[in-house]
Amino acid sequence: RQSLTAWLAKGGQSVEVVYLTGTLPAGAPEFLSYHLGTPVEVLPGLSLDNATPEQLAALPRFARAVGIALGLRGKARDLNLRQGGLGFESGFTFLKEKAPTLSGLFATIFVFFVFSTWAEMRALDQENAALGSALGELSMKVLGEETSDPDRVNELLDKGPGKQDNDPMPHFDAFDVIVEISRAVPHTVTHDIQEFDMQRGKVKMNAIVGSTDEAQNISSKLKEHACFHDVKVSKITQVVNSDRQKYVLEFDVACPEDGGAKKPSKKEEGGEK
């Protein structure tokens, strides 16, 4: 009774008849039919070939085993009790029924995917062509050679003018100038520097020597250096209360390594004279 009630509660169809099998006591079908309210009958005997009467009489005892054996037959078509609320648990039956629809859906998605990929690739090709043309025009204007190859453009940029910036550190700084001045002063001369200034390659020095000739000799010695240009003694005065001479020396510093003009040789100077 509980099994039938549960079956009906799950949405199953009403049971029309119940079959009994096995060894049954007398009056069992009538008793169960009265309490269940459903017709109850004895399962009809099976028709078996080459079976003796004794075997047919004992067959109801093995009804469950026979039922299991029949249920395990290949390609058996058993009753599908998964109906109503349990219909979604019917295995792959739902998928088999919807296979054509699902196949069409997947085919449509695949076609749209292929079309979208093709459209995107075509757009990228057009954009690449436009960028290549713009790169060629720009390279022609800037580098003097028309090319749409990025590697070639980088190569031209590496070889182009202005790629290698000049070293901001000058070849000769103020300390180097002081050293060269000390070398130009003879050991027998007393040379006192009162003021030394160097800005943007221009040097101005105030110093005191023993005589005017000593100042001119120092100036001539500095003219021989390749980095010193326009060396001249701009002013000479006598020190107050002394026989020593105070002079002002000015010159420009620009070495050939820094892009300065080369110092003319003595022969060239002689020829110009």
Short mmCIF file of C-alpha atoms in Angstrom, two decimals:
data_model
loop_
_atom_site.label_atom_id
_atom_site.label_comp_id
_atom_site.label_asym_id
_atom_site.label_seq_id
_atom_site.Cartn_x
_atom_site.Cartn_y
_atom_site.Cartn_z
CA ARG A 1 0.00 0.00 0.00
CA GLN A 2 2.87 2.45 0.83
CA SER A 3 4.60 1.64 -2.46
CA LEU A 4 1.46 2.34 -4.47
CA THR A 5 0.77 5.55 -2.55
CA ALA A 6 4.35 6.78 -3.09
CA TRP A 7 4.10 5.93 -6.78
CA LEU A 8 0.90 7.95 -7.16
CA ALA A 9 2.38 10.85 -5.13
CA LYS A 10 5.26 11.16 -7.59
CA GLY A 11 2.85 11.58 -10.48
CA GLY A 12 2.73 7.99 -11.69
CA GLN A 13 -0.25 6.55 -13.46
CA SER A 14 -2.78 4.57 -11.45
CA VAL A 15 -2.09 0.83 -11.16
CA GLU A 16 -4.69 -1.19 -13.01
CA VAL A 17 -3.70 -4.70 -11.87
CA VAL A 18 -1.12 -6.32 -9.57
CA TYR A 19 0.38 -9.71 -10.44
CA LEU A 20 1.64 -12.16 -7.80
CA THR A 21 4.22 -14.86 -8.32
CA GLY A 22 5.95 -17.49 -6.25
CA THR A 23 4.46 -19.83 -3.67
CA LEU A 24 1.27 -18.15 -2.46
CA PRO A 25 -1.04 -19.06 0.41
CA ALA A 26 -4.67 -19.74 -0.42
CA GLY A 27 -6.80 -16.60 -0.81
CA ALA A 28 -3.79 -14.26 -1.12
CA PRO A 29 -5.03 -12.49 -4.28
CA GLU A 30 -8.47 -11.80 -2.79
CA PHE A 31 -6.96 -10.55 0.50
CA LEU A 32 -4.57 -8.13 -1.17
CA SER A 33 -7.19 -6.93 -3.63
CA TYR A 34 -9.54 -6.11 -0.74
CA HIS A 35 -6.94 -4.07 1.18
CA LEU A 36 -5.31 -2.36 -1.83
CA GLY A 37 -8.46 -1.58 -3.71
CA THR A 38 -6.77 -2.80 -6.86
CA PRO A 39 -7.33 -6.03 -8.80
CA VAL A 40 -4.73 -8.66 -7.81
CA GLU A 41 -4.13 -11.75 -9.94
CA VAL A 42 -1.68 -14.63 -10.11
CA LEU A 43 0.97 -14.17 -12.81
CA PRO A 44 0.16 -16.52 -15.69
CA GLY A 45 2.59 -19.35 -16.16
CA LEU A 46 5.41 -19.03 -18.65
CA SER A 47 5.41 -21.06 -21.81
CA LEU A 48 8.71 -22.95 -21.89
CA ASP A 49 9.66 -25.47 -24.54
CA ASN A 50 10.93 -28.92 -23.47
CA ALA A 51 9.92 -28.30 -19.84
CA THR A 52 8.53 -31.20 -17.79
CA PRO A 53 5.41 -30.78 -15.64
CA GLU A 54 7.56 -30.95 -12.50
CA GLN A 55 9.72 -28.08 -13.74
CA LEU A 56 6.70 -25.98 -14.64
CA ALA A 57 5.28 -26.59 -11.16
CA ALA A 58 8.52 -25.39 -9.53
CA LEU A 59 8.90 -22.40 -11.85
CA PRO A 60 7.07 -19.90 -9.58
CA ARG A 61 9.78 -20.38 -6.93
CA PHE A 62 12.35 -18.99 -9.37
CA ALA A 63 10.24 -16.12 -10.68
CA ARG A 64 12.61 -13.44 -9.31
CA ALA A 65 15.67 -15.11 -10.81
CA VAL A 66 13.92 -15.47 -14.14
CA GLY A 67 12.89 -11.80 -14.04
CA ILE A 68 16.46 -10.67 -13.35
CA ALA A 69 17.76 -12.86 -16.15
CA LEU A 70 15.23 -11.47 -18.59
CA GLY A 71 16.11 -7.93 -17.49
CA LEU A 72 19.79 -8.51 -18.32
CA ARG A 73 19.13 -9.54 -21.88
CA GLY A 74 20.93 -7.61 -24.62
CA LYS A 75 18.95 -4.68 -26.01
CA ALA A 76 16.20 -5.26 -23.52
CA ARG A 77 13.27 -2.90 -23.60
CA ASP A 78 12.37 -2.58 -19.96
CA LEU A 79 9.54 -0.50 -18.65
CA ASN A 80 10.53 3.12 -18.19
CA LEU A 81 9.17 4.05 -14.78
CA ARG A 82 10.96 7.44 -14.83
CA GLN A 83 7.97 9.57 -15.68
CA GLY A 84 6.41 12.68 -14.25
CA GLY A 85 8.79 14.37 -11.81
CA LEU A 86 11.54 11.79 -12.51
CA GLY A 87 11.41 12.23 -16.28
CA PHE A 88 14.59 14.40 -16.34
CA GLU A 89 16.57 11.47 -14.86
CA SER A 90 16.01 9.26 -17.87
CA GLY A 91 19.71 9.16 -18.80
CA PHE A 92 20.60 10.20 -22.33
CA THR A 93 17.07 9.88 -23.66
CA PHE A 94 16.52 13.63 -23.46
CA LEU A 95 19.78 14.32 -25.27
CA LYS A 96 18.95 11.79 -27.95
CA GLU A 97 15.62 13.48 -28.53
CA LYS A 98 17.21 16.92 -28.71
CA ALA A 99 20.23 15.81 -30.77
CA PRO A 100 19.07 17.40 -34.06
CA THR A 101 18.31 20.72 -32.37
CA LEU A 102 21.61 20.73 -30.49
CA SER A 103 23.52 19.81 -33.65
CA GLY A 104 21.95 22.71 -35.53
CA LEU A 105 22.74 25.07 -32.65
CA PHE A 106 26.40 24.03 -32.51
CA ALA A 107 26.69 24.31 -36.30
CA THR A 108 25.27 27.84 -36.18
CA ILE A 109 27.70 28.85 -33.42
CA PHE A 110 30.62 27.42 -35.40
CA VAL A 111 29.61 29.31 -38.55
CA PHE A 112 29.34 32.58 -36.61
CA PHE A 113 32.74 31.93 -34.98
CA VAL A 114 34.41 31.33 -38.35
CA PHE A 115 32.80 34.45 -39.83
CA SER A 116 33.81 36.58 -36.83
CA THR A 117 37.41 35.35 -37.01
CA TRP A 118 37.59 36.03 -40.74
CA ALA A 119 36.16 39.54 -40.31
CA GLU A 120 38.62 40.34 -37.51
CA MET A 121 41.59 39.06 -39.52
CA ARG A 122 40.52 41.13 -42.53
CA ALA A 123 40.21 44.25 -40.38
CA LEU A 124 43.68 43.63 -38.93
CA ASP A 125 45.14 43.19 -42.43
CA GLN A 126 43.63 46.49 -43.55
CA GLU A 127 44.92 48.27 -40.45
CA ASN A 128 48.37 46.75 -40.98
CA ALA A 129 48.42 47.96 -44.58
CA ALA A 130 47.43 51.49 -43.52
CA LEU A 131 50.07 51.61 -40.79
CA GLY A 132 52.71 50.26 -43.17
CA SER A 133 51.90 52.98 -45.71
CA ALA A 134 52.07 55.68 -43.03
CA LEU A 135 55.38 54.29 -41.77
CA GLY A 136 56.80 54.35 -45.30
CA GLU A 137 55.85 58.00 -45.82
CA LEU A 138 57.23 59.02 -42.43
CA SER A 139 60.49 57.14 -42.94
CA MET A 140 60.92 58.84 -46.32
CA LYS A 141 60.48 62.28 -44.78
CA VAL A 142 62.66 61.72 -41.72
CA LEU A 143 65.23 59.12 -42.79
CA GLY A 144 65.34 59.64 -46.55
CA GLU A 145 64.38 56.05 -47.34
CA GLU A 146 60.88 54.69 -47.79
CA THR A 147 60.33 51.41 -45.96
CA SER A 148 57.46 49.76 -44.13
CA ASP A 149 59.67 47.26 -42.30
CA PRO A 150 59.96 48.17 -38.59
CA ASP A 151 63.33 46.41 -38.30
CA ARG A 152 64.72 48.44 -41.18
CA VAL A 153 63.41 51.66 -39.62
CA ASN A 154 65.12 50.82 -36.32
CA GLU A 155 68.34 50.13 -38.21
CA LEU A 156 68.15 53.49 -39.97
CA LEU A 157 67.45 55.22 -36.67
CA ASP A 158 70.50 53.59 -35.10
CA LYS A 159 72.68 54.80 -37.97
CA GLY A 160 71.03 58.21 -38.26
CA PRO A 161 72.64 61.51 -37.27
CA GLY A 162 72.31 62.61 -33.71
CA LYS A 163 71.91 59.06 -32.42
CA GLN A 164 75.10 59.21 -30.42
CA ASP A 165 74.92 62.26 -28.20
CA ASN A 166 78.10 64.04 -27.35
CA ASP A 167 79.52 63.46 -23.94
CA PRO A 168 78.43 66.41 -21.75
CA MET A 169 81.72 66.21 -19.87
CA PRO A 170 84.33 68.39 -21.64
CA HIS A 171 87.66 66.92 -22.52
CA PHE A 172 89.31 69.70 -20.57
CA ASP A 173 87.87 71.06 -17.33
CA ALA A 174 89.11 73.82 -15.02
CA PHE A 175 91.48 71.52 -13.13
CA ASP A 176 93.13 70.45 -16.38
CA VAL A 177 93.54 74.10 -17.38
CA ILE A 178 95.24 74.88 -14.05
CA VAL A 179 97.62 71.97 -14.59
CA GLU A 180 98.55 73.18 -18.08
CA ILE A 181 99.13 76.71 -16.80
CA SER A 182 101.46 75.40 -14.10
CA ARG A 183 103.37 73.47 -16.77
CA ALA A 184 103.72 76.62 -18.87
CA VAL A 185 105.30 78.54 -15.98
CA PRO A 186 109.09 77.99 -15.76
CA HIS A 187 110.54 76.82 -12.47
CA THR A 188 112.58 79.99 -12.18
CA VAL A 189 109.49 82.22 -12.33
CA THR A 190 107.40 83.12 -9.32
CA HIS A 191 103.80 83.03 -10.52
CA ASP A 192 100.96 83.92 -8.15
CA ILE A 193 97.36 83.40 -9.32
CA GLN A 194 94.98 85.82 -7.63
CA GLU A 195 91.80 84.99 -9.51
CA PHE A 196 90.80 82.21 -11.90
CA ASP A 197 87.43 81.89 -13.61
CA MET A 198 86.23 79.44 -16.27
CA GLN A 199 82.69 79.50 -17.62
CA ARG A 200 81.41 77.87 -20.82
CA GLY A 201 84.88 77.32 -22.18
CA LYS A 202 86.12 80.86 -21.56
CA VAL A 203 88.99 81.39 -19.12
CA LYS A 204 90.01 84.60 -17.38
CA MET A 205 92.95 84.66 -14.99
CA ASN A 206 94.52 87.43 -12.89
CA ALA A 207 98.09 86.64 -11.85
CA ILE A 208 101.32 88.34 -10.75
CA VAL A 209 104.76 87.72 -12.30
CA GLY A 210 108.14 89.33 -12.05
CA SER A 211 108.10 91.10 -15.44
CA THR A 212 106.11 91.71 -18.60
CA ASP A 213 108.27 89.28 -20.57
CA GLU A 214 107.43 86.48 -18.16
CA ALA A 215 103.71 87.09 -18.75
CA GLN A 216 104.20 87.05 -22.54
CA ASN A 217 106.27 83.87 -22.35
CA ILE A 218 103.53 82.11 -20.40
CA SER A 219 100.97 83.29 -22.96
CA SER A 220 103.11 82.02 -25.86
CA LYS A 221 103.57 78.66 -24.15
CA LEU A 222 99.81 78.23 -23.71
CA LYS A 223 99.19 79.03 -27.39
CA GLU A 224 100.97 75.82 -28.33
CA HIS A 225 98.32 73.69 -26.66
CA ALA A 226 95.71 72.20 -29.03
CA CYS A 227 92.80 72.97 -26.70
CA PHE A 228 93.59 76.66 -26.09
CA HIS A 229 92.46 79.31 -28.59
CA ASP A 230 92.80 83.09 -28.78
CA VAL A 231 95.29 83.23 -25.92
CA LYS A 232 96.12 86.85 -25.14
CA VAL A 233 97.33 89.08 -22.35
CA SER A 234 94.62 91.71 -22.19
CA LYS A 235 96.09 93.92 -19.48
CA ILE A 236 99.37 94.44 -17.59
CA THR A 237 99.80 96.78 -14.61
CA GLN A 238 102.45 97.26 -11.97
CA VAL A 239 101.71 96.08 -8.47
CA VAL A 240 101.45 98.94 -5.95
CA ASN A 241 104.59 99.40 -3.86
CA SER A 242 106.34 96.60 -5.82
CA ASP A 243 108.29 96.09 -9.01
CA ARG A 244 106.25 92.99 -9.96
CA GLN A 245 103.69 93.01 -12.75
CA LYS A 246 100.00 92.07 -12.56
CA TYR A 247 98.49 90.76 -15.80
CA VAL A 248 95.12 89.50 -17.08
CA LEU A 249 95.18 86.42 -19.33
CA GLU A 250 92.15 85.39 -21.41
CA PHE A 251 91.60 82.45 -23.79
CA ASP A 252 89.02 79.92 -24.97
CA VAL A 253 89.09 76.19 -24.25
CA ALA A 254 87.81 73.84 -27.00
CA CYS A 255 89.53 70.55 -27.66
CA PRO A 256 89.23 68.71 -31.01
CA GLU A 257 87.58 65.83 -29.12
CA ASP A 258 84.82 68.25 -28.09
CA GLY A 259 84.31 69.53 -31.64
CA GLY A 260 86.66 72.48 -31.34
CA ALA A 261 88.80 73.77 -34.20
CA LYS A 262 92.20 72.20 -34.66
CA LYS A 263 95.22 74.14 -33.64
CA PRO A 264 97.15 75.23 -36.77
CA SER A 265 100.68 73.92 -37.00
CA LYS A 266 103.73 76.18 -36.80
CA LYS A 267 104.33 75.80 -40.54
CA GLU A 268 100.78 76.91 -41.29
CA GLU A 269 101.20 79.86 -38.94
CA GLY A 270 104.47 80.75 -40.67
CA GLY A 271 102.84 80.52 -44.11
CA GLU A 272 100.01 82.78 -43.04
CA LYS A 273 102.49 85.31 -41.78
#
